[in-house]
mmCIF file of C-alpha atoms and ligand atoms in Angstrom:
data_model
loop_
_atom_site.group_PDB
_atom_site.id
_atom_site.type_symbol
_atom_site.label_atom_id
_atom_site.label_comp_id
_atom_site.label_asym_id
_atom_site.label_seq_id
_atom_site.Cartn_x
_atom_site.Cartn_y
_atom_site.Cartn_z
ATOM 1 C CA MET A 44 -17.249 -7.745 2.663
ATOM 2 C CA GLN A 45 -20.720 -6.487 1.736
ATOM 3 C CA ILE A 46 -22.936 -4.758 4.277
ATOM 4 C CA GLN A 47 -26.565 -3.740 4.052
ATOM 5 C CA SER A 48 -26.965 -0.086 3.221
ATOM 6 C CA HIS A 49 -29.080 2.442 5.116
ATOM 7 C CA THR A 50 -31.017 2.788 1.852
ATOM 8 C CA PRO A 51 -33.304 -0.271 1.512
ATOM 9 C CA GLY A 52 -32.380 -2.608 -1.350
ATOM 10 C CA ILE A 53 -28.870 -1.240 -1.823
ATOM 11 C CA ALA A 54 -25.753 -3.288 -1.065
ATOM 12 C CA VAL A 55 -22.437 -1.533 -0.491
ATOM 13 C CA PHE A 56 -18.853 -2.286 0.578
ATOM 14 C CA ALA A 57 -17.683 -1.743 4.132
ATOM 15 C CA GLN A 58 -14.620 0.439 4.717
ATOM 16 C CA SER A 59 -14.698 1.920 1.254
ATOM 17 C CA VAL A 60 -14.021 5.443 -0.007
ATOM 18 C CA GLY A 61 -17.050 7.422 -1.189
ATOM 19 C CA VAL A 62 -16.643 9.340 -4.453
ATOM 20 C CA PHE A 63 -19.045 11.585 -6.310
ATOM 21 C CA ASP A 64 -19.361 13.831 -9.339
ATOM 22 C CA SER A 65 -22.252 15.190 -11.374
ATOM 23 C CA GLY A 66 -21.639 12.443 -13.939
ATOM 24 C CA VAL A 67 -18.903 10.571 -15.783
ATOM 25 C CA GLY A 68 -16.202 13.155 -14.995
ATOM 26 C CA GLY A 69 -15.495 11.498 -11.661
ATOM 27 C CA LEU A 70 -14.557 8.331 -13.539
ATOM 28 C CA SER A 71 -11.319 10.006 -14.634
ATOM 29 C CA VAL A 72 -10.414 10.399 -10.948
ATOM 30 C CA LEU A 73 -11.743 6.961 -9.986
ATOM 31 C CA LYS A 74 -9.536 5.353 -12.648
ATOM 32 C CA ALA A 75 -6.427 7.002 -11.162
ATOM 33 C CA MET A 76 -7.433 5.970 -7.609
ATOM 34 C CA LEU A 77 -8.106 2.349 -8.613
ATOM 35 C CA ASN A 78 -4.626 2.137 -10.160
ATOM 36 C CA TYR A 79 -2.768 4.007 -7.429
ATOM 37 C CA LEU A 80 -4.518 2.400 -4.439
ATOM 38 C CA PRO A 81 -4.955 -1.231 -5.517
ATOM 39 C CA ALA A 82 -6.230 -2.479 -2.147
ATOM 40 C CA GLU A 83 -8.972 0.145 -1.735
ATOM 41 C CA ARG A 84 -12.681 -0.162 -2.531
ATOM 42 C CA PHE A 85 -14.929 2.656 -3.656
ATOM 43 C CA GLN A 86 -18.566 3.701 -3.785
ATOM 44 C CA PHE A 87 -19.123 6.002 -6.746
ATOM 45 C CA VAL A 88 -22.186 8.215 -7.110
ATOM 46 C CA ALA A 89 -22.949 9.977 -10.408
ATOM 47 C CA ASP A 90 -25.444 12.736 -9.635
ATOM 48 C CA GLU A 91 -26.779 12.752 -13.162
ATOM 49 C CA ARG A 92 -30.258 13.977 -12.353
ATOM 50 C CA TYR A 93 -28.624 17.312 -11.429
ATOM 51 C CA LEU A 94 -26.052 17.438 -14.261
ATOM 52 C CA PRO A 95 -24.491 19.784 -15.254
ATOM 53 C CA TYR A 96 -23.297 21.428 -12.044
ATOM 54 C CA GLY A 97 -21.282 23.979 -14.000
ATOM 55 C CA ASP A 98 -24.115 26.370 -14.820
ATOM 56 C CA LYS A 99 -26.461 25.895 -11.827
ATOM 57 C CA PRO A 100 -26.924 28.425 -9.011
ATOM 58 C CA GLN A 101 -24.213 27.986 -6.391
ATOM 59 C CA HIS A 102 -26.645 27.181 -3.539
ATOM 60 C CA GLU A 103 -28.141 24.261 -5.507
ATOM 61 C CA ILE A 104 -24.691 22.686 -5.889
ATOM 62 C CA THR A 105 -23.945 23.243 -2.199
ATOM 63 C CA ASP A 106 -27.227 21.444 -1.354
ATOM 64 C CA ARG A 107 -26.280 18.516 -3.585
ATOM 65 C CA VAL A 108 -22.819 18.324 -1.988
ATOM 66 C CA LEU A 109 -24.408 18.095 1.463
ATOM 67 C CA THR A 110 -27.015 15.535 0.378
ATOM 68 C CA LEU A 111 -24.403 13.317 -1.291
ATOM 69 C CA SER A 112 -21.910 13.611 1.572
ATOM 70 C CA ASN A 113 -24.581 12.702 4.117
ATOM 71 C CA TRP A 114 -25.538 9.673 2.067
ATOM 72 C CA LEU A 115 -21.957 8.472 1.631
ATOM 73 C CA ARG A 116 -21.246 8.979 5.323
ATOM 74 C CA ASN A 117 -24.360 6.969 6.194
ATOM 75 C CA GLN A 118 -23.023 4.179 3.968
ATOM 76 C CA GLU A 119 -20.108 4.051 6.423
ATOM 77 C CA CYS A 120 -17.558 5.254 3.893
ATOM 78 C CA LYS A 121 -14.288 5.884 5.728
ATOM 79 C CA ALA A 122 -13.484 8.975 3.613
ATOM 80 C CA MET A 123 -14.904 10.952 0.712
ATOM 81 C CA VAL A 124 -13.418 12.272 -2.510
ATOM 82 C CA MET A 125 -15.234 15.122 -4.230
ATOM 83 C CA ALA A 126 -14.242 14.170 -7.779
ATOM 84 C CA CYS A 127 -15.561 17.448 -9.112
ATOM 85 C CA ASN A 128 -13.960 20.898 -9.233
ATOM 86 C CA THR A 129 -17.325 22.664 -9.369
ATOM 87 C CA ALA A 130 -18.669 20.837 -6.301
ATOM 88 C CA THR A 131 -15.450 21.443 -4.368
ATOM 89 C CA ALA A 132 -15.644 25.167 -5.115
ATOM 90 C CA ALA A 133 -19.316 25.328 -4.104
ATOM 91 C CA GLY A 134 -19.407 23.011 -1.106
ATOM 92 C CA ALA A 135 -16.100 21.667 0.247
ATOM 93 C CA ASN A 136 -16.112 24.074 3.203
ATOM 94 C CA GLN A 137 -19.734 23.265 4.049
ATOM 95 C CA ALA A 138 -19.179 19.497 3.730
ATOM 96 C CA ARG A 139 -16.131 19.689 6.020
ATOM 97 C CA ALA A 140 -18.059 21.766 8.556
ATOM 98 C CA ALA A 141 -20.920 19.239 8.510
ATOM 99 C CA HIS A 142 -18.594 16.232 8.840
ATOM 100 C CA ALA A 143 -15.788 17.025 11.240
ATOM 101 C CA ASN A 144 -13.419 14.072 11.750
ATOM 102 C CA TRP A 145 -14.248 12.570 8.363
ATOM 103 C CA PRO A 146 -11.479 12.864 5.754
ATOM 104 C CA ILE A 147 -12.726 14.770 2.705
ATOM 105 C CA VAL A 148 -10.475 15.241 -0.319
ATOM 106 C CA GLY A 149 -11.533 17.900 -2.798
ATOM 107 C CA ILE A 150 -10.213 18.769 -6.220
ATOM 108 C CA GLU A 151 -8.998 22.104 -7.544
ATOM 109 C CA PRO A 152 -7.536 23.158 -10.886
ATOM 110 C CA ALA A 153 -3.783 22.484 -10.869
ATOM 111 C CA VAL A 154 -2.755 26.152 -10.908
ATOM 112 C CA LYS A 155 0.351 25.610 -8.763
ATOM 113 C CA PRO A 156 2.026 22.866 -10.846
ATOM 114 C CA ALA A 157 1.117 24.731 -14.036
ATOM 115 C CA SER A 158 2.642 27.981 -12.735
ATOM 116 C CA MET A 159 5.846 26.143 -11.935
ATOM 117 C CA LEU A 160 5.949 24.442 -15.344
ATOM 118 C CA THR A 161 5.249 27.317 -17.720
ATOM 119 C CA LYS A 162 8.158 28.778 -19.681
ATOM 120 C CA THR A 163 6.168 31.578 -21.301
ATOM 121 C CA GLY A 164 4.717 32.640 -17.939
ATOM 122 C CA VAL A 165 1.157 32.121 -19.217
ATOM 123 C CA VAL A 166 -1.145 29.322 -18.057
ATOM 124 C CA GLY A 167 -4.569 28.499 -19.490
ATOM 125 C CA ILE A 168 -7.268 26.930 -17.297
ATOM 126 C CA LEU A 169 -10.295 25.185 -18.782
ATOM 127 C CA ALA A 170 -13.101 24.755 -16.257
ATOM 128 C CA THR A 171 -16.845 25.155 -15.794
ATOM 129 C CA THR A 172 -18.462 28.580 -15.550
ATOM 130 C CA ASN A 173 -19.131 28.064 -11.820
ATOM 131 C CA THR A 174 -15.558 27.015 -11.035
ATOM 132 C CA VAL A 175 -14.094 30.018 -12.849
ATOM 133 C CA ALA A 176 -16.533 32.367 -11.060
ATOM 134 C CA SER A 177 -15.957 30.905 -7.591
ATOM 135 C CA GLU A 178 -14.225 32.711 -4.718
ATOM 136 C CA ARG A 179 -12.153 29.595 -4.116
ATOM 137 C CA PHE A 180 -10.739 29.698 -7.643
ATOM 138 C CA LYS A 181 -10.084 33.445 -7.474
ATOM 139 C CA GLY A 182 -8.132 32.882 -4.254
ATOM 140 C CA LEU A 183 -6.131 30.098 -5.883
ATOM 141 C CA VAL A 184 -5.193 32.296 -8.841
ATOM 142 C CA GLU A 185 -4.193 35.187 -6.570
ATOM 143 C CA ARG A 186 -1.859 32.895 -4.623
ATOM 144 C CA PHE A 187 0.116 32.003 -7.740
ATOM 145 C CA ASP A 188 -0.218 35.333 -9.517
ATOM 146 C CA PRO A 189 3.423 36.306 -9.020
ATOM 147 C CA LEU A 190 4.563 33.070 -10.699
ATOM 148 C CA ALA A 191 2.410 33.140 -13.824
ATOM 149 C CA LYS A 192 -0.379 34.920 -15.637
ATOM 150 C CA VAL A 193 -3.447 32.698 -15.387
ATOM 151 C CA ILE A 194 -6.115 32.876 -18.087
ATOM 152 C CA ALA A 195 -9.258 30.987 -17.094
ATOM 153 C CA HIS A 196 -11.648 29.975 -19.858
ATOM 154 C CA PRO A 197 -15.093 28.538 -19.087
ATOM 155 C CA CYS A 198 -16.322 25.927 -21.561
ATOM 156 C CA PRO A 199 -20.148 25.933 -21.333
ATOM 157 C CA GLY A 200 -21.689 22.976 -23.160
ATOM 158 C CA LEU A 201 -18.568 20.804 -23.100
ATOM 159 C CA VAL A 202 -19.683 18.611 -20.183
ATOM 160 C CA GLU A 203 -23.011 17.871 -21.908
ATOM 161 C CA LEU A 204 -21.153 16.757 -25.060
ATOM 162 C CA ILE A 205 -18.780 14.528 -23.068
ATOM 163 C CA GLU A 206 -21.812 12.955 -21.368
ATOM 164 C CA GLN A 207 -23.152 11.784 -24.747
ATOM 165 C CA SER A 208 -22.435 8.204 -25.695
ATOM 166 C CA PRO A 209 -20.628 7.836 -28.034
ATOM 167 C CA MET A 210 -18.965 11.230 -27.657
ATOM 168 C CA PRO A 211 -19.565 13.503 -30.661
ATOM 169 C CA GLU A 212 -15.891 14.333 -31.333
ATOM 170 C CA PRO A 213 -16.479 16.753 -34.259
ATOM 171 C CA ALA A 214 -18.831 18.878 -32.127
ATOM 172 C CA ILE A 215 -16.345 18.775 -29.229
ATOM 173 C CA GLU A 216 -13.496 19.883 -31.485
ATOM 174 C CA ALA A 217 -15.664 22.693 -32.876
ATOM 175 C CA LEU A 218 -16.390 23.918 -29.328
ATOM 176 C CA LEU A 219 -12.744 23.694 -28.243
ATOM 177 C CA LYS A 220 -11.099 25.172 -31.328
ATOM 178 C CA PRO A 221 -11.764 28.893 -30.647
ATOM 179 C CA VAL A 222 -11.029 28.425 -26.934
ATOM 180 C CA LEU A 223 -7.608 26.942 -27.599
ATOM 181 C CA ALA A 224 -6.866 29.408 -30.395
ATOM 182 C CA GLU A 225 -7.420 32.234 -27.920
ATOM 183 C CA LEU A 226 -5.196 30.665 -25.253
ATOM 184 C CA LEU A 227 -2.415 30.001 -27.758
ATOM 185 C CA GLN A 228 -2.696 33.504 -29.144
ATOM 186 C CA LYS A 229 -2.147 34.769 -25.576
ATOM 187 C CA ASN A 230 0.972 32.608 -25.401
ATOM 188 C CA ALA A 231 -0.178 29.893 -22.945
ATOM 189 C CA ASP A 232 2.173 26.898 -22.988
ATOM 190 C CA VAL A 233 0.466 24.930 -20.181
ATOM 191 C CA ILE A 234 -3.232 24.082 -20.142
ATOM 192 C CA VAL A 235 -4.915 22.800 -16.997
ATOM 193 C CA LEU A 236 -7.986 20.588 -17.218
ATOM 194 C CA GLY A 237 -9.962 22.139 -14.370
ATOM 195 C CA CYS A 238 -12.996 19.896 -14.741
ATOM 196 C CA THR A 239 -12.895 16.142 -14.212
ATOM 197 C CA HIS A 240 -14.890 15.528 -17.388
ATOM 198 C CA TYR A 241 -12.197 17.096 -19.588
ATOM 199 C CA PRO A 242 -9.516 14.341 -19.317
ATOM 200 C CA PHE A 243 -11.809 12.248 -21.540
ATOM 201 C CA VAL A 244 -11.152 14.758 -24.334
ATOM 202 C CA ALA A 245 -7.495 15.426 -23.455
ATOM 203 C CA HIS A 246 -6.457 13.821 -26.756
ATOM 204 C CA LEU A 247 -8.510 16.419 -28.682
ATOM 205 C CA ILE A 248 -7.203 19.285 -26.547
ATOM 206 C CA SER A 249 -3.597 18.150 -27.116
ATOM 207 C CA LYS A 250 -4.243 17.766 -30.840
ATOM 208 C CA LEU A 251 -5.659 21.301 -31.129
ATOM 209 C CA ALA A 252 -3.036 22.852 -28.842
ATOM 210 C CA GLY A 253 -0.068 21.250 -30.603
ATOM 211 C CA PRO A 254 3.132 19.593 -29.357
ATOM 212 C CA ASP A 255 4.565 22.648 -27.578
ATOM 213 C CA VAL A 256 1.737 22.811 -25.047
ATOM 214 C CA THR A 257 1.607 20.670 -21.888
ATOM 215 C CA VAL A 258 -1.848 19.517 -20.803
ATOM 216 C CA ILE A 259 -2.258 18.822 -17.062
ATOM 217 C CA GLU A 260 -4.948 16.732 -15.395
ATOM 218 C CA THR A 261 -5.469 16.047 -11.717
ATOM 219 C CA GLY A 262 -6.545 12.397 -11.311
ATOM 220 C CA LEU A 263 -3.166 11.109 -10.098
ATOM 221 C CA PRO A 264 -2.437 14.015 -7.705
ATOM 222 C CA VAL A 265 -5.878 13.435 -6.116
ATOM 223 C CA ALA A 266 -5.135 9.714 -5.742
ATOM 224 C CA LYS A 267 -1.814 10.602 -4.054
ATOM 225 C CA GLN A 268 -3.541 13.095 -1.788
ATOM 226 C CA LEU A 269 -6.118 10.456 -0.815
ATOM 227 C CA LYS A 270 -3.346 7.999 0.047
ATOM 228 C CA THR A 271 -1.628 10.591 2.240
ATOM 229 C CA ARG A 272 -4.909 11.369 4.055
ATOM 230 C CA LEU A 273 -5.795 7.703 4.592
ATOM 231 C CA GLU A 274 -2.285 6.963 5.836
ATOM 232 C CA SER A 275 -2.248 9.853 8.268
ATOM 233 C CA GLU A 276 -5.638 8.806 9.685
ATOM 234 C CA GLY A 277 -4.586 5.144 9.928
ATOM 235 C CA LEU A 278 -7.291 4.251 7.397
ATOM 236 C CA LEU A 279 -5.216 3.014 4.460
ATOM 237 C CA ASN A 280 -6.150 -0.540 3.514
ATOM 238 C CA MET A 281 -2.987 -2.584 3.982
ATOM 239 C CA GLY A 282 -4.650 -5.769 2.707
ATOM 240 C CA GLU A 283 -3.668 -7.619 -0.447
ATOM 241 C CA ALA A 284 -4.461 -6.128 -3.815
ATOM 242 C CA HIS A 285 -5.986 -9.172 -5.432
ATOM 243 C CA LEU A 286 -9.500 -8.205 -6.548
ATOM 244 C CA PRO A 287 -10.231 -7.244 -10.160
ATOM 245 C CA MET A 288 -11.181 -3.560 -10.513
ATOM 246 C CA ILE A 289 -14.786 -4.353 -11.348
ATOM 247 C CA GLU A 290 -15.212 -5.968 -7.914
ATOM 248 C CA ARG A 291 -13.779 -2.961 -6.106
ATOM 249 C CA VAL A 292 -16.447 -0.378 -6.961
ATOM 250 C CA SER A 293 -20.174 -0.059 -6.231
ATOM 251 C CA PHE A 294 -21.744 2.324 -8.738
ATOM 252 C CA PHE A 295 -24.840 4.452 -8.166
ATOM 253 C CA THR A 296 -26.582 7.061 -10.259
ATOM 254 C CA THR A 297 -29.398 9.471 -9.538
ATOM 255 C CA GLY A 298 -30.104 9.228 -13.293
ATOM 256 C CA GLN A 299 -30.604 6.178 -15.527
ATOM 257 C CA PRO A 300 -28.476 3.129 -14.532
ATOM 258 C CA GLU A 301 -28.365 1.534 -18.012
ATOM 259 C CA ALA A 302 -27.408 4.807 -19.703
ATOM 260 C CA PHE A 303 -24.672 5.404 -17.111
ATOM 261 C CA LYS A 304 -23.348 1.879 -17.599
ATOM 262 C CA THR A 305 -23.092 2.419 -21.373
ATOM 263 C CA LYS A 306 -21.046 5.572 -20.840
ATOM 264 C CA LEU A 307 -18.868 3.877 -18.216
ATOM 265 C CA VAL A 308 -17.996 1.013 -20.587
ATOM 266 C CA ASN A 309 -17.333 3.447 -23.458
ATOM 267 C CA LEU A 310 -14.987 5.521 -21.300
ATOM 268 C CA LEU A 311 -13.246 2.898 -19.122
ATOM 269 C CA GLY A 312 -13.344 -0.126 -21.424
ATOM 270 C CA THR A 313 -15.025 -3.480 -21.887
ATOM 271 C CA ASP A 314 -13.534 -4.907 -18.648
ATOM 272 C CA TRP A 315 -16.491 -3.113 -17.056
ATOM 273 C CA LEU A 316 -19.192 -4.816 -19.168
ATOM 274 C CA GLN A 317 -20.518 -6.897 -16.263
ATOM 275 C CA VAL A 318 -20.709 -3.999 -13.827
ATOM 276 C CA LYS A 319 -23.941 -3.346 -11.956
ATOM 277 C CA VAL A 320 -25.145 0.242 -11.604
ATOM 278 C CA GLN A 321 -27.729 0.867 -8.884
ATOM 279 C CA GLN A 322 -30.400 3.533 -8.968
ATOM 280 C CA LEU A 323 -30.208 6.078 -6.156
ATOM 281 C CA ASP A 324 -33.154 8.274 -5.315
ATOM 282 C CA ILE A 325 -31.774 11.083 -3.157
HETATM 283 N N1 LIG B 453 -16.974 17.268 -13.426
HETATM 284 C C1 LIG B 453 -17.303 18.507 -12.816
HETATM 285 C C2 LIG B 453 -16.063 19.329 -12.477
HETATM 286 O O1 LIG B 453 -15.001 18.805 -12.267
HETATM 287 C C3 LIG B 453 -18.335 19.404 -13.443
HETATM 288 C C4 LIG B 453 -19.289 18.903 -14.431
HETATM 289 C C5 LIG B 453 -20.592 19.646 -14.470
HETATM 290 O O2 LIG B 453 -20.669 20.799 -14.924
HETATM 291 O O3 LIG B 453 -21.554 19.028 -14.020
HETATM 292 O O4 LIG B 453 -16.153 20.534 -12.368
#
């Protein structure tokens, strides 16, 4: 069912889950949610006008989190997924305080599963500069400190390269090579992708890290967490899963719709060629 949005000229789905990220990174989480929750619909906002979040002052990201959450709530989304580690670190607490009684699922680097998986006792985390510097991340690392030594490595510039279409793989490999060499030299045998953009270059990270290193991403665990939250709130869609994926998402960008669509098709595949991306001015 389509309803008229609070924003003139924009059509959205009723009873859907709102999702946002600074850009295409959130698509790695959306893909997992579409597969894991086949009866759910989503509204996805790429906040590309403000990309990258990873190097901006914390208060600017918190402001964006509040603006985007307010908008998604006004679209009558039944829940929200912050498909961005940086935004979760900067604004999950504030978003939850502003929207009591509205399920909000955030995303954090998978330090716990990595700490339980490592055999060498050393875990590498790749994330944005802001995530690594955040109090939330420091708290997370402290909690699992007794289990494993955690080495966090910011990757400035990587998000901007992943946002290019097509992705410049040689430049991405050149950026990642010294990072991974350092983590391997320090004996890390598990590497966590602590930014939702990075799963799109997981194949390059695995290639550079070699077969003895496990690379962990968080799309599926977030999808599972969303299901648990929706179930516990009585909000899980029990209807039939019969719609093609392309009909289950409304896409919005605060940047350029055509450019976002090109990236979306490059990253998720040609099944998405007919998708409509709407411009959002918030
Ligand atoms: N995808 C976001 C994350 O998970 C960050 C990207 C950015 O720096 O804008 O942290």
